[in-house]
Short mmCIF file of C-alpha atoms in Angstrom, two decimals:
data_model
loop_
_atom_site.label_atom_id
_atom_site.label_comp_id
_atom_site.label_asym_id
_atom_site.label_seq_id
_atom_site.Cartn_x
_atom_site.Cartn_y
_atom_site.Cartn_z
CA UNK E 1 -0.03 0.05 0.05
CA UNK E 2 1.16 3.48 -0.61
CA UNK E 3 2.82 5.42 2.36
CA UNK E 4 2.18 8.86 3.71
CA UNK E 5 4.88 11.49 3.15
CA UNK E 6 3.48 13.97 5.75
CA UNK E 7 1.40 13.63 8.89
CA UNK E 8 -2.39 13.92 8.38
CA UNK E 9 -5.51 13.74 10.71
CA UNK E 10 -8.78 12.10 9.91
CA UNK E 11 -12.04 11.44 11.95
CA UNK E 12 -13.48 8.06 12.34
CA UNK E 13 -17.25 7.21 12.35
CA UNK E 14 -17.57 8.26 15.97
CA UNK E 15 -15.95 11.74 15.27
CA UNK E 16 -12.67 10.78 17.04
CA UNK E 17 -9.52 12.31 15.37
CA UNK E 18 -6.72 9.93 14.45
CA UNK E 19 -3.47 11.08 13.12
CA UNK E 20 -1.02 8.98 10.76
CA UNK E 21 2.32 9.87 9.61
CA UNK E 22 5.21 8.53 7.40
CA UNK E 23 6.06 4.82 8.20
CA UNK E 24 2.68 4.07 9.87
CA UNK E 25 0.17 1.78 8.59
CA UNK E 26 -3.01 3.45 7.58
CA UNK E 27 -6.25 1.49 8.01
CA UNK E 28 -8.53 1.28 5.00
CA UNK E 29 -11.22 3.53 6.58
CA UNK E 30 -8.62 6.31 6.96
CA UNK E 31 -6.98 5.80 3.64
CA UNK E 32 -10.49 6.33 1.88
CA UNK E 33 -10.58 9.73 3.48
CA UNK E 34 -7.11 10.93 2.53
CA UNK E 35 -7.79 12.08 -1.00
CA UNK E 36 -5.03 14.53 -1.35
CA UNK E 37 -2.50 12.90 -3.68
CA UNK E 38 0.27 15.00 -2.46
CA UNK E 39 0.38 13.28 0.84
CA UNK E 40 1.04 9.91 -0.52
CA UNK E 41 4.30 8.65 -1.80
CA UNK E 42 2.30 6.95 -4.60
CA UNK E 43 -1.34 7.17 -5.33
CA UNK E 44 -3.12 4.31 -3.59
CA UNK E 45 -4.87 1.84 -5.76
CA UNK E 46 -8.65 1.53 -5.19
CA UNK E 47 -8.16 -2.21 -4.67
CA UNK E 48 -5.75 -1.55 -1.92
CA UNK E 49 -8.05 0.96 -0.15
CA UNK E 50 -11.36 -0.86 -0.34
CA UNK E 51 -10.17 -4.51 -0.61
CA UNK E 52 -11.62 -4.80 -3.98
CA UNK E 53 -15.25 -4.20 -2.55
CA UNK E 54 -16.07 -1.53 -5.16
CA UNK E 55 -16.69 1.41 -2.90
CA UNK E 56 -20.18 1.21 -1.94
CA UNK E 57 -21.93 3.87 0.40
CA UNK E 58 -23.64 6.97 -0.41
CA UNK E 59 -21.21 8.98 -2.63
CA UNK E 60 -17.88 10.35 -1.57
CA UNK E 61 -18.01 13.65 0.30
CA UNK E 62 -14.14 14.16 -0.41
CA UNK E 63 -14.52 14.43 -4.20
CA UNK E 64 -13.70 10.94 -5.36
CA UNK E 65 -16.30 9.06 -7.48
CA UNK E 66 -19.30 10.62 -9.47
CA UNK E 67 -20.68 12.78 -6.68
CA UNK E 68 -19.15 16.26 -6.34
CA UNK E 69 -17.89 17.27 -2.85
CA UNK E 70 -20.07 19.37 -0.60
CA UNK E 71 -19.99 23.13 -1.11
CA UNK E 72 -19.88 23.75 2.46
CA UNK E 73 -18.86 21.92 5.69
CA UNK E 74 -16.47 18.93 6.08
CA UNK E 75 -15.03 17.77 2.71
CA UNK E 76 -15.73 21.13 0.96
CA UNK E 77 -12.17 22.37 0.77
CA UNK E 78 -9.88 22.85 -2.21
CA UNK E 79 -8.31 19.54 -2.49
CA UNK E 80 -11.29 17.62 -2.81
CA UNK E 81 -12.68 19.96 -5.34
CA UNK E 82 -9.23 19.75 -7.24
CA UNK E 83 -9.51 16.00 -7.19
CA UNK E 84 -13.02 16.00 -8.59
CA UNK E 85 -11.96 18.51 -11.30
CA UNK E 86 -9.05 16.33 -12.47
CA UNK E 87 -11.42 13.31 -12.47
CA UNK E 88 -13.62 15.29 -14.87
CA UNK E 89 -10.82 16.50 -17.11
CA UNK E 90 -11.02 20.01 -15.88
CA UNK E 91 -7.47 21.63 -15.51
CA UNK E 92 -6.86 23.32 -12.22
CA UNK E 93 -3.76 25.47 -11.41
CA UNK E 94 -1.86 25.03 -8.23
CA UNK E 95 -2.95 28.51 -7.00
CA UNK E 96 -6.67 28.05 -7.91
CA UNK E 97 -8.97 28.58 -5.00
CA UNK E 98 -11.76 26.34 -4.26
CA UNK E 99 -14.39 28.76 -5.68
CA UNK E 100 -12.37 29.27 -8.83
CA UNK E 101 -12.35 25.45 -9.32
CA UNK E 102 -15.96 25.25 -8.75
CA UNK E 103 -16.57 27.98 -11.35
CA UNK E 104 -14.34 26.12 -13.96
CA UNK E 105 -16.28 22.84 -13.40
CA UNK E 106 -19.52 24.89 -14.00
CA UNK E 107 -18.21 26.49 -17.22
CA UNK E 108 -17.32 22.80 -18.28
CA UNK E 109 -20.70 21.73 -17.59
CA UNK E 110 -19.75 19.38 -14.83
CA UNK E 111 -22.28 18.91 -11.94
CA UNK E 112 -21.23 20.75 -8.81
CA UNK E 113 -24.34 20.25 -6.57
#
């Protein structure tokens, strides 16, 4: 499985925050939430993350999959939107803000809500 290059913090289903860093094993539930490709030494394979189960669940609030990330609240930051844009072929510059990315997606006709 891919390893982390920096320390990250994610919340479990009970709202408890867990942190992981380089050299630590990241549980599957946490790896699914870590969507910023810049924190991994290589992009994790979907098979590695979900054990080949195919995802399931009700959309992905972090921008992975067909559902757009939320426009407000948890999972609504720049990185999930940048990931979502790249999955839909919309080019995002390093300095683009979240609202600029959403505007580019709208211009490209990609669903944002």
